[in-house]
Tab-separated table of C-alpha atoms and ligand atoms in Angstrom:
chain	number	residue	atom	x	y	z
A	62	MET	CA	-40.222	77.589	15.737
A	63	THR	CA	-43.413	78.621	17.625
A	64	THR	CA	-45.788	76.301	19.455
A	65	THR	CA	-49.419	77.208	19.767
A	66	MET	CA	-50.565	78.047	23.196
A	67	ILE	CA	-53.689	78.600	25.024
A	68	ASP	CA	-53.674	81.309	27.481
A	69	ARG	CA	-53.936	80.550	31.127
A	70	THR	CA	-57.151	81.852	32.497
A	71	ASP	CA	-56.371	81.605	36.185
A	72	GLN	CA	-58.592	84.219	37.311
A	73	PRO	CA	-62.362	83.770	36.288
A	74	THR	CA	-64.331	86.876	36.554
A	75	GLU	CA	-66.259	85.935	39.687
A	76	PRO	CA	-65.788	82.932	42.225
A	77	GLY	CA	-69.238	81.826	41.284
A	78	ASP	CA	-68.048	81.246	37.799
A	79	ARG	CA	-66.312	77.966	38.976
A	80	LEU	CA	-68.057	74.978	37.588
A	81	PRO	CA	-69.777	73.044	40.417
A	82	VAL	CA	-68.655	69.395	40.188
A	83	VAL	CA	-68.990	66.122	41.914
A	84	VAL	CA	-66.059	63.760	42.107
A	85	VAL	CA	-66.915	60.128	42.095
A	86	GLY	CA	-64.245	57.744	43.640
A	87	ALA	CA	-62.400	59.072	46.563
A	88	GLY	CA	-59.505	56.666	46.399
A	89	ALA	CA	-55.802	57.598	45.655
A	90	MET	CA	-56.515	59.628	42.515
A	91	GLY	CA	-59.811	60.975	43.571
A	92	GLY	CA	-57.940	62.300	46.507
A	93	GLU	CA	-55.558	64.116	44.034
A	94	TRP	CA	-58.530	65.562	42.193
A	95	ILE	CA	-60.243	66.859	45.281
A	96	ARG	CA	-57.176	68.587	46.651
A	97	MET	CA	-56.582	70.094	43.136
A	98	LEU	CA	-60.342	71.290	42.936
A	99	ALA	CA	-60.141	72.871	46.357
A	100	VAL	CA	-57.906	75.545	44.738
A	101	SER	CA	-58.749	75.436	41.066
A	102	PRO	CA	-59.921	78.681	39.547
A	103	HIS	CA	-62.164	76.601	36.989
A	104	ALA	CA	-64.285	74.263	39.041
A	105	ALA	CA	-65.551	73.947	42.585
A	106	LEU	CA	-65.976	70.699	44.575
A	107	VAL	CA	-69.673	70.375	45.768
A	108	GLY	CA	-70.102	66.743	46.198
A	109	VAL	CA	-68.308	63.525	46.523
A	110	VAL	CA	-69.632	60.063	45.862
A	111	ASP	CA	-67.920	56.665	46.766
A	112	LEU	CA	-69.269	53.232	47.777
A	113	ASP	CA	-67.211	53.730	50.888
A	114	LEU	CA	-68.920	56.632	52.421
A	115	ASP	CA	-66.387	56.912	55.427
A	116	LEU	CA	-63.582	57.122	52.895
A	117	ALA	CA	-65.360	59.967	51.037
A	118	ALA	CA	-66.047	61.731	54.313
A	119	THR	CA	-62.487	61.535	55.419
A	120	VAL	CA	-61.055	62.900	52.104
A	121	VAL	CA	-63.612	65.713	52.220
A	122	ALA	CA	-62.552	66.628	55.881
A	123	SER	CA	-58.995	66.464	54.991
A	124	VAL	CA	-59.189	69.319	52.265
A	125	GLY	CA	-61.151	71.390	54.921
A	126	GLN	CA	-64.060	72.276	52.622
A	127	GLY	CA	-67.406	73.135	54.019
A	128	GLY	CA	-70.726	72.201	52.446
A	129	VAL	CA	-69.686	69.480	50.242
A	130	ILE	CA	-72.351	66.866	49.894
A	131	VAL	CA	-71.246	63.202	50.415
A	132	GLY	CA	-73.193	60.087	49.446
A	133	ASP	CA	-73.205	56.884	47.253
A	134	SER	CA	-75.511	57.800	44.510
A	135	VAL	CA	-74.216	59.998	41.692
A	136	ALA	CA	-77.599	61.332	40.715
A	137	GLU	CA	-78.752	62.153	44.160
A	138	VAL	CA	-75.733	63.942	45.347
A	139	ALA	CA	-75.337	65.772	42.152
A	140	GLU	CA	-78.931	67.162	42.537
A	141	ARG	CA	-78.616	68.011	46.232
A	142	ALA	CA	-75.320	69.732	45.601
A	143	GLY	CA	-76.564	71.525	42.506
A	144	ALA	CA	-73.582	70.170	40.413
A	145	GLU	CA	-73.265	70.795	36.553
A	146	ALA	CA	-70.599	68.099	35.877
A	147	VAL	CA	-69.039	64.868	37.104
A	148	VAL	CA	-65.385	63.841	37.412
A	149	ASN	CA	-65.252	60.130	37.347
A	150	VAL	CA	-62.214	58.688	39.333
A	151	THR	CA	-63.518	55.290	40.096
A	152	VAL	CA	-61.664	51.982	39.012
A	153	PRO	CA	-61.700	51.447	35.320
A	154	GLN	CA	-64.422	48.512	35.672
A	155	ALA	CA	-66.744	51.064	37.111
A	156	HIS	CA	-66.146	53.927	34.524
A	157	ARG	CA	-69.012	52.990	32.189
A	158	VAL	CA	-71.720	52.483	34.694
A	159	VAL	CA	-70.735	55.783	36.620
A	160	ASN	CA	-70.499	57.702	33.320
A	161	GLU	CA	-74.010	56.215	32.310
A	162	GLN	CA	-75.587	57.479	35.538
A	163	ALA	CA	-74.261	60.801	35.056
A	164	LEU	CA	-74.982	61.342	31.372
A	165	ARG	CA	-78.565	60.040	31.906
A	166	ALA	CA	-78.899	62.641	34.703
A	167	GLY	CA	-77.890	65.423	32.190
A	168	LEU	CA	-74.417	65.908	33.433
A	169	PRO	CA	-71.302	66.089	31.317
A	170	VAL	CA	-68.401	63.929	32.406
A	171	LEU	CA	-64.542	64.188	32.581
A	172	CYS	CA	-63.601	60.507	33.272
A	173	GLU	CA	-60.224	59.315	34.222
A	174	LYS	CA	-58.400	57.007	31.875
A	175	PRO	CA	-58.834	54.237	30.713
A	176	LEU	CA	-62.322	54.957	29.319
A	177	GLY	CA	-63.103	51.209	30.143
A	178	PRO	CA	-61.423	47.844	30.338
A	179	THR	CA	-62.330	47.173	26.647
A	180	VAL	CA	-62.925	48.848	23.311
A	181	ALA	CA	-66.392	47.125	23.277
A	182	GLU	CA	-67.163	49.112	26.687
A	183	ALA	CA	-65.765	52.209	25.097
A	184	LEU	CA	-68.040	51.804	21.891
A	185	ARG	CA	-71.019	51.506	24.336
A	186	GLN	CA	-70.056	54.868	25.746
A	187	VAL	CA	-69.712	56.616	22.435
A	188	ALA	CA	-73.414	55.427	21.746
A	189	LEU	CA	-74.500	56.628	25.185
A	190	ALA	CA	-72.850	60.034	24.657
A	191	GLU	CA	-74.474	60.271	21.196
A	192	LEU	CA	-77.852	59.431	22.594
A	193	THR	CA	-77.808	61.654	25.587
A	194	GLY	CA	-75.897	64.492	23.672
A	195	GLY	CA	-73.828	65.103	26.564
A	196	LEU	CA	-69.986	65.731	26.805
A	197	LEU	CA	-67.950	62.726	27.655
A	198	MET	CA	-64.165	63.545	27.729
A	199	VAL	CA	-61.561	61.199	28.919
A	200	SER	CA	-58.835	62.798	31.148
A	201	GLN	CA	-55.496	61.636	29.590
A	202	SER	CA	-53.530	64.017	31.876
A	203	ARG	CA	-50.167	63.212	30.425
A	204	ARG	CA	-50.960	65.029	27.054
A	205	TYR	CA	-50.840	68.251	29.346
A	206	PHE	CA	-47.051	68.691	30.088
A	207	ASN	CA	-45.406	71.671	28.477
A	208	HIS	CA	-42.166	69.821	27.452
A	209	LEU	CA	-44.354	67.368	25.551
A	210	ALA	CA	-46.114	70.402	23.704
A	211	ALA	CA	-42.249	71.559	22.942
A	212	PHE	CA	-41.192	68.243	21.796
A	213	ARG	CA	-44.213	67.997	19.514
A	214	GLY	CA	-43.494	71.251	18.066
A	215	ALA	CA	-39.991	70.130	17.100
A	216	VAL	CA	-41.093	66.829	15.870
A	217	SER	CA	-43.665	68.373	13.533
A	218	ALA	CA	-40.699	70.237	11.810
A	219	LEU	CA	-38.779	66.984	11.200
A	220	GLY	CA	-40.876	65.892	8.209
A	221	PRO	CA	-42.316	62.452	7.643
A	222	LEU	CA	-41.454	60.127	10.479
A	223	ALA	CA	-39.550	56.795	10.136
A	224	ALA	CA	-39.735	55.580	13.584
A	225	VAL	CA	-40.875	56.535	17.103
A	226	HIS	CA	-39.353	54.744	20.129
A	227	ALA	CA	-40.520	54.947	23.835
A	228	GLN	CA	-39.355	53.274	26.834
A	229	PHE	CA	-40.848	53.185	30.250
A	230	PHE	CA	-39.135	51.520	33.097
A	231	HIS	CA	-40.269	51.804	36.548
A	232	ALA	CA	-40.567	49.877	39.849
A	233	ASP	CA	-43.902	51.167	41.403
A	234	HIS	CA	-45.669	49.754	44.361
A	235	GLU	CA	-49.396	50.673	44.423
A	236	PRO	CA	-51.338	47.935	46.152
A	237	GLY	CA	-55.077	47.876	44.866
A	238	PHE	CA	-56.634	47.067	41.552
A	239	ARG	CA	-53.360	47.391	39.617
A	240	GLU	CA	-51.502	44.781	41.326
A	241	GLN	CA	-54.393	42.273	40.600
A	242	MET	CA	-54.988	43.222	36.929
A	243	ALA	CA	-53.917	40.789	34.075
A	244	HIS	CA	-52.118	43.448	32.289
A	245	PRO	CA	-51.085	46.239	34.752
A	246	LEU	CA	-48.547	47.755	32.322
A	247	LEU	CA	-50.643	47.922	29.151
A	248	VAL	CA	-54.034	48.724	30.654
A	249	ASP	CA	-53.142	51.143	33.423
A	250	MET	CA	-49.881	52.806	32.329
A	251	SER	CA	-49.157	52.246	28.607
A	252	VAL	CA	-52.611	53.638	27.738
A	253	HIS	CA	-50.877	57.051	28.591
A	254	HIS	CA	-47.921	56.534	26.188
A	255	PHE	CA	-49.974	55.207	23.381
A	256	ASP	CA	-52.217	58.205	23.826
A	257	MET	CA	-49.270	60.728	23.865
A	258	LEU	CA	-47.709	58.847	20.698
A	259	ARG	CA	-51.168	60.063	19.037
A	260	TYR	CA	-50.964	63.521	20.376
A	261	LEU	CA	-47.188	63.814	19.462
A	262	THR	CA	-47.380	62.496	15.870
A	263	GLY	CA	-51.066	63.025	14.791
A	264	ASP	CA	-50.547	59.531	13.236
A	265	GLU	CA	-52.908	56.638	14.040
A	266	PRO	CA	-52.473	53.060	14.564
A	267	VAL	CA	-53.039	50.529	12.004
A	268	ALA	CA	-51.762	47.313	13.319
A	269	VAL	CA	-49.635	45.890	16.275
A	270	ARG	CA	-47.367	42.955	17.326
A	271	CYS	CA	-46.821	42.579	21.043
A	272	SER	CA	-45.297	40.365	23.691
A	273	SER	CA	-46.180	40.599	27.352
A	274	TRP	CA	-44.684	38.837	30.459
A	275	ASN	CA	-44.311	38.944	34.077
A	276	PRO	CA	-40.750	38.922	35.410
A	277	PRO	CA	-40.156	36.092	38.028
A	278	TRP	CA	-39.572	38.821	40.874
A	279	SER	CA	-42.619	40.855	39.918
A	280	TRP	CA	-45.108	41.765	42.710
A	281	PHE	CA	-47.717	42.172	40.209
A	282	ALA	CA	-50.233	39.232	39.543
A	283	GLY	CA	-50.428	40.084	35.925
A	284	ASP	CA	-47.963	40.913	33.035
A	285	ALA	CA	-45.927	43.906	34.327
A	286	ALA	CA	-43.780	44.019	31.175
A	287	ALA	CA	-44.206	44.212	27.330
A	288	THR	CA	-42.664	45.060	24.082
A	289	ALA	CA	-44.939	46.105	21.259
A	290	GLU	CA	-44.362	47.408	17.633
A	291	PHE	CA	-47.085	49.395	15.890
A	292	GLU	CA	-47.676	50.050	12.301
A	293	LEU	CA	-48.865	53.673	11.880
A	294	ALA	CA	-51.074	55.105	9.048
A	295	SER	CA	-48.129	57.190	7.718
A	296	GLY	CA	-46.068	53.918	7.435
A	297	ALA	CA	-43.925	54.831	10.218
A	298	ARG	CA	-43.212	52.468	13.330
A	299	PHE	CA	-43.809	52.914	16.977
A	300	VAL	CA	-41.522	50.680	19.076
A	301	TYR	CA	-42.587	50.431	22.692
A	302	SER	CA	-41.008	48.658	25.644
A	303	GLY	CA	-42.007	48.909	29.289
A	304	SER	CA	-41.869	47.509	32.696
A	305	ARG	CA	-43.316	48.489	36.101
A	306	CYS	CA	-41.072	46.257	38.080
A	307	THR	CA	-37.588	47.107	37.135
A	308	PRO	CA	-35.729	48.847	40.014
A	309	GLY	CA	-32.967	50.583	38.082
A	310	LEU	CA	-32.393	53.303	35.476
A	311	GLN	CA	-35.942	54.523	36.050
A	312	THR	CA	-37.344	56.458	33.264
A	313	SER	CA	-39.906	59.424	33.658
A	314	TRP	CA	-43.472	58.444	34.294
A	315	ASN	CA	-43.976	60.054	30.745
A	316	ALA	CA	-41.559	57.503	29.236
A	317	ASP	CA	-38.102	58.340	27.291
A	318	TRP	CA	-38.704	59.242	23.686
A	319	HIS	CA	-36.653	59.171	20.447
A	320	VAL	CA	-38.089	60.246	17.158
A	321	TYR	CA	-36.326	59.629	13.758
A	322	ALA	CA	-37.536	61.439	10.635
A	323	GLU	CA	-36.412	62.615	7.256
A	324	ARG	CA	-34.835	65.771	8.332
A	325	GLY	CA	-33.162	64.650	11.594
A	326	ALA	CA	-34.136	63.315	15.071
A	327	ALA	CA	-35.369	64.481	18.449
A	328	ALA	CA	-35.471	63.152	21.897
A	329	TRP	CA	-37.315	63.847	25.134
A	330	ASP	CA	-36.546	62.417	28.472
A	331	GLY	CA	-40.145	62.790	29.542
A	332	ASP	CA	-39.102	65.540	31.963
A	333	SER	CA	-37.588	68.779	30.907
A	334	ASP	CA	-34.885	67.779	28.381
A	335	VAL	CA	-35.831	68.038	24.785
A	336	ARG	CA	-33.129	67.743	22.303
A	337	VAL	CA	-33.275	68.199	18.476
A	338	ASP	CA	-30.492	66.991	16.054
A	339	SER	CA	-31.289	68.813	12.830
A	340	GLU	CA	-30.070	72.233	11.202
A	341	GLY	CA	-32.324	75.173	12.079
A	342	ILE	CA	-35.174	73.410	14.041
A	343	GLY	CA	-35.855	74.853	17.483
A	344	PHE	CA	-38.924	74.735	19.864
A	345	ASP	CA	-40.776	77.048	22.483
A	346	VAL	CA	-41.769	75.631	25.888
A	347	PRO	CA	-45.373	77.076	26.532
A	348	ASP	CA	-46.581	77.951	30.011
A	349	ARG	CA	-49.875	76.051	30.502
A	350	ARG	CA	-51.504	74.172	33.304
A	351	GLU	CA	-50.037	70.546	33.402
A	352	GLY	CA	-51.421	67.093	34.238
A	353	ILE	CA	-55.000	66.897	35.674
A	354	GLU	CA	-55.300	70.716	36.010
A	355	GLY	CA	-54.593	70.977	32.234
A	356	SER	CA	-57.286	68.333	31.514
A	357	LEU	CA	-59.738	70.046	33.981
A	358	GLU	CA	-59.091	73.410	32.202
A	359	GLU	CA	-59.765	71.968	28.789
A	360	PHE	CA	-63.025	70.275	29.973
A	361	VAL	CA	-64.391	73.383	31.674
A	362	THR	CA	-63.553	75.828	28.688
A	363	SER	CA	-64.894	73.394	26.041
A	364	LEU	CA	-68.006	72.868	27.970
A	365	ARG	CA	-68.540	76.635	28.174
A	366	ALA	CA	-67.311	77.464	24.670
A	367	GLY	CA	-69.151	74.650	22.819
A	368	THR	CA	-65.850	73.412	21.477
A	369	THR	CA	-64.672	69.781	20.994
A	370	PRO	CA	-61.931	68.805	23.629
A	371	GLN	CA	-58.994	66.689	22.412
A	372	ASN	CA	-60.112	63.497	24.132
A	373	GLU	CA	-63.839	63.656	23.493
A	374	VAL	CA	-65.047	60.047	23.756
A	375	ARG	CA	-64.888	59.258	20.141
A	376	ALA	CA	-61.249	60.526	19.784
A	377	ASN	CA	-60.203	58.472	22.751
A	378	VAL	CA	-61.244	54.875	21.589
A	379	LEU	CA	-58.069	54.517	19.265
A	380	SER	CA	-55.923	55.057	22.271
A	381	LEU	CA	-57.664	52.240	23.978
A	382	ALA	CA	-57.713	50.176	20.805
A	383	MET	CA	-53.751	50.295	20.889
A	384	VAL	CA	-53.956	48.881	24.366
A	385	GLU	CA	-56.347	46.095	23.454
A	386	GLY	CA	-54.591	45.267	20.252
A	387	ALA	CA	-51.238	44.828	22.093
A	388	ILE	CA	-53.042	42.448	24.797
A	389	ARG	CA	-54.640	40.417	21.798
A	390	SER	CA	-51.361	40.085	19.936
A	391	SER	CA	-49.495	38.995	23.084
A	392	ASP	CA	-52.314	36.475	23.921
A	393	ARG	CA	-51.768	34.954	20.433
A	394	GLN	CA	-48.028	34.722	20.621
A	395	GLY	CA	-47.263	37.951	18.884
A	396	GLU	CA	-49.725	37.511	15.905
A	397	ARG	CA	-50.369	40.720	13.938
A	398	VAL	CA	-53.408	42.483	15.119
A	399	VAL	CA	-55.149	44.801	12.794
A	400	VAL	CA	-56.804	47.743	14.523
A	401	ALA	CA	-59.683	48.095	12.043
A	402	GLU	CA	-60.756	44.406	12.658
A	403	LEU	CA	-60.446	44.787	16.334
A	404	LEU	CA	-62.902	47.748	16.138
A	405	GLU	CA	-65.410	45.760	14.224
A	406	GLU	CA	-65.175	42.753	16.563
A	407	SER	CA	-65.549	45.095	19.520
A	408	LEU	CA	-68.790	46.508	18.112
A	409	ALA	CA	-70.350	43.025	17.762
A	410	GLN	CA	-69.313	42.428	21.386
A	411	ALA	CA	-70.718	45.770	22.375
A	412	ILE	CA	-74.110	44.900	20.891
A	413	ALA	CA	-74.062	41.590	22.558
A	414	ASP	CA	-73.168	43.010	25.921
A	415	GLU	CA	-75.443	46.098	26.032
A	416	GLN	CA	-78.487	45.718	28.223
A	417	GLN	CA	-80.089	49.186	27.696
A	418	GLY	CA	-82.480	48.960	24.512
A	419	ASP	CA	-81.887	52.474	23.350
A	420	VAL	CA	-78.023	52.111	23.535
A	421	ALA	CA	-78.006	48.600	21.695
A	422	GLY	CA	-80.395	50.125	19.164
A	423	LEU	CA	-78.137	52.834	18.391
A	424	LEU	CA	-75.016	50.459	18.173
A	425	ARG	CA	-77.009	48.154	15.920
A	426	SER	CA	-77.881	51.199	13.534
A	427	TRP	CA	-74.048	51.729	12.924
A	428	ALA	CA	-73.041	50.372	9.561
A	429	SER	CA	-69.618	49.852	11.250
A	430	ALA	CA	-67.547	50.734	14.153
A	431	ALA	CA	-65.786	53.258	12.139
A	432	ASP	CA	-69.167	54.606	11.193
A	433	GLY	CA	-69.969	55.031	14.867
A	434	LEU	CA	-66.779	56.737	15.599
A	435	ALA	CA	-67.479	59.228	12.748
A	436	THR	CA	-70.715	60.402	14.198
A	437	PRO	CA	-70.319	64.157	14.968
A	438	ALA	CA	-68.328	64.623	18.105
A	439	TRP	CA	-69.861	66.662	21.044
A	440	GLY	CA	-69.140	70.487	20.473
A	441	SER	CA	-69.845	72.742	17.336
A	442	THR	CA	-66.277	74.054	16.801
A	443	PRO	CA	-63.765	71.368	16.890
A	444	VAL	CA	-60.329	72.767	17.831
A	445	THR	CA	-58.273	69.596	17.229
A	446	THR	CA	-57.835	66.824	14.648
A	447	ALA	CA	-59.211	63.402	15.476
A	448	SER	CA	-55.877	62.398	16.893
A	449	GLY	CA	-55.938	65.479	19.108
A	450	GLY	CA	-53.939	68.213	17.767
A	451	ALA	CA	-52.823	71.391	19.514
A	452	ILE	CA	-55.446	73.660	21.062
B	651	NAD	N1	-54.063	60.283	35.330
B	651	NAD	C1	-53.190	59.584	36.179
B	651	NAD	O1	-52.040	60.006	36.079
B	651	NAD	C2	-53.861	58.604	37.081
B	651	NAD	C3	-52.813	58.243	38.170
B	651	NAD	C4	-53.616	57.195	39.029
B	651	NAD	C5	-54.771	56.648	38.798
B	651	NAD	N2	-55.508	57.177	37.633
B	651	NAD	C6	-56.917	56.690	37.495
B	651	NAD	O2	-57.822	57.014	38.317
B	651	NAD	C7	-58.705	55.846	38.522
B	651	NAD	C8	-58.887	55.647	40.049
B	651	NAD	O3	-57.499	55.113	40.427
B	651	NAD	P1	-57.104	55.130	42.018
B	651	NAD	O4	-55.729	54.785	42.025
B	651	NAD	O5	-57.795	56.301	42.678
B	651	NAD	O6	-58.042	53.766	42.405
B	651	NAD	P2	-58.443	53.378	43.940
B	651	NAD	O7	-58.906	52.015	44.047
B	651	NAD	O8	-57.502	54.033	44.987
B	651	NAD	O9	-59.978	54.414	44.130
B	651	NAD	C9	-61.024	54.004	43.588
B	651	NAD	C10	-62.266	54.535	44.205
B	651	NAD	O10	-63.429	54.319	43.440
B	651	NAD	C11	-64.444	53.876	44.329
B	651	NAD	N3	-65.437	53.253	43.387
B	651	NAD	C12	-65.348	51.948	42.855
B	651	NAD	N4	-66.438	51.754	42.120
B	651	NAD	C13	-67.281	52.857	42.305
B	651	NAD	C14	-68.695	53.037	41.965
B	651	NAD	N5	-69.348	52.384	41.271
B	651	NAD	N6	-69.291	54.148	42.586
B	651	NAD	C15	-68.559	54.965	43.297
B	651	NAD	N7	-67.362	54.822	43.833
B	651	NAD	C16	-66.725	53.613	43.329
B	651	NAD	C17	-63.690	52.790	45.309
B	651	NAD	O11	-64.420	52.574	46.366
B	651	NAD	C18	-62.392	53.577	45.542
B	651	NAD	O12	-62.595	54.351	46.662
B	651	NAD	C19	-58.293	54.579	37.510
B	651	NAD	O13	-59.192	54.973	36.419
B	651	NAD	C20	-56.818	54.953	37.405
B	651	NAD	O14	-56.363	54.463	36.161
B	651	NAD	C21	-54.946	58.044	36.753
């Protein structure tokens, strides 16, 4: 079967067409973004912001880019540098504050996952985006893998789903905020896999039961392992298990996937091995930019065309709700957590937490969280389903 593709647009008409952007957060991942932007055909680095000015200057120097403005204020650096957008690569706890600074300065934002530590923080950002009219897109970079698109094509031909299984087993040492988090697997890593589930199936989470724990040898302070079972809107089940401290039989960072459906089954090892066990179903592997390059390309093309990107802030909230639902269930000894109830409780929390009168007022005006998420997304021509269909 054929998979929908977007054309690679590696060569914009003029060098001046590259979108001038400021990167906020010059840590490990910020460095990846800065190195990628140095050679991107879509965007050009004009400024870097970090609380640690020496770090920002060192990273800028390492890519040999002249004329990049460095500072610790988003609005000030953006103005001096003539930026037209912000890429937010700070730690999750700082995402909302930085996104607010940028959107209030009239700058659209491409924000690293997770959108925030909680669904309440995510809902405050939906209201903020609505209020400012700016584009806020979450960079869920693991959606942009060509073999995932191929796997998705195969899965869509298998008919109604019975079950999707994903396993993620790794042993990663990344000192910093991850090793101090209460839930380093679910918040920092599984958010990718949960978001991929929504992209892969077009299905949405209804409820979850989860158990998380920290193996005795773990070098993480919080729970580095979890198992979870999600009920999906179609009635199918998503069964997930993972660990960040298991040094054997490592899976791909993208996890290892099996899908069982009415017309057969399909599997993807998370890298380049897609298998289909069904008569007459094939797949094409597209040739698109992958990872953060793919995410940046979608951000820039959406901004310019006025189309709605897959992970516009409203659409991303359910990926985060899967994470928080799993954590709540684990905290309550595996109790079934209903996603719709979690969203409404999160709206009440968002209203209680919000300090800005205009954002709080907008949150209070929503009849429900579902009502807030149904407000029109940025962009006049949506090119995806709410769950992030193919572009
Ligand atoms: N897509 C992926 O595959 C992927 C991979 C790794 C990390 N990430 C995400 O990237 C983000 C950053 O991760 P990291 O590993 O680079 O973290 P890091 O701790 O190495 O770097 C974060 C940087 O942000 C800066 N910072 C924090 N608060 C700030 C603020 N208010 N204003 C300006 N700068 C601020 C810190 O000084 C630090 O330099 C996280 O959200 C993480 O989940 C994504």
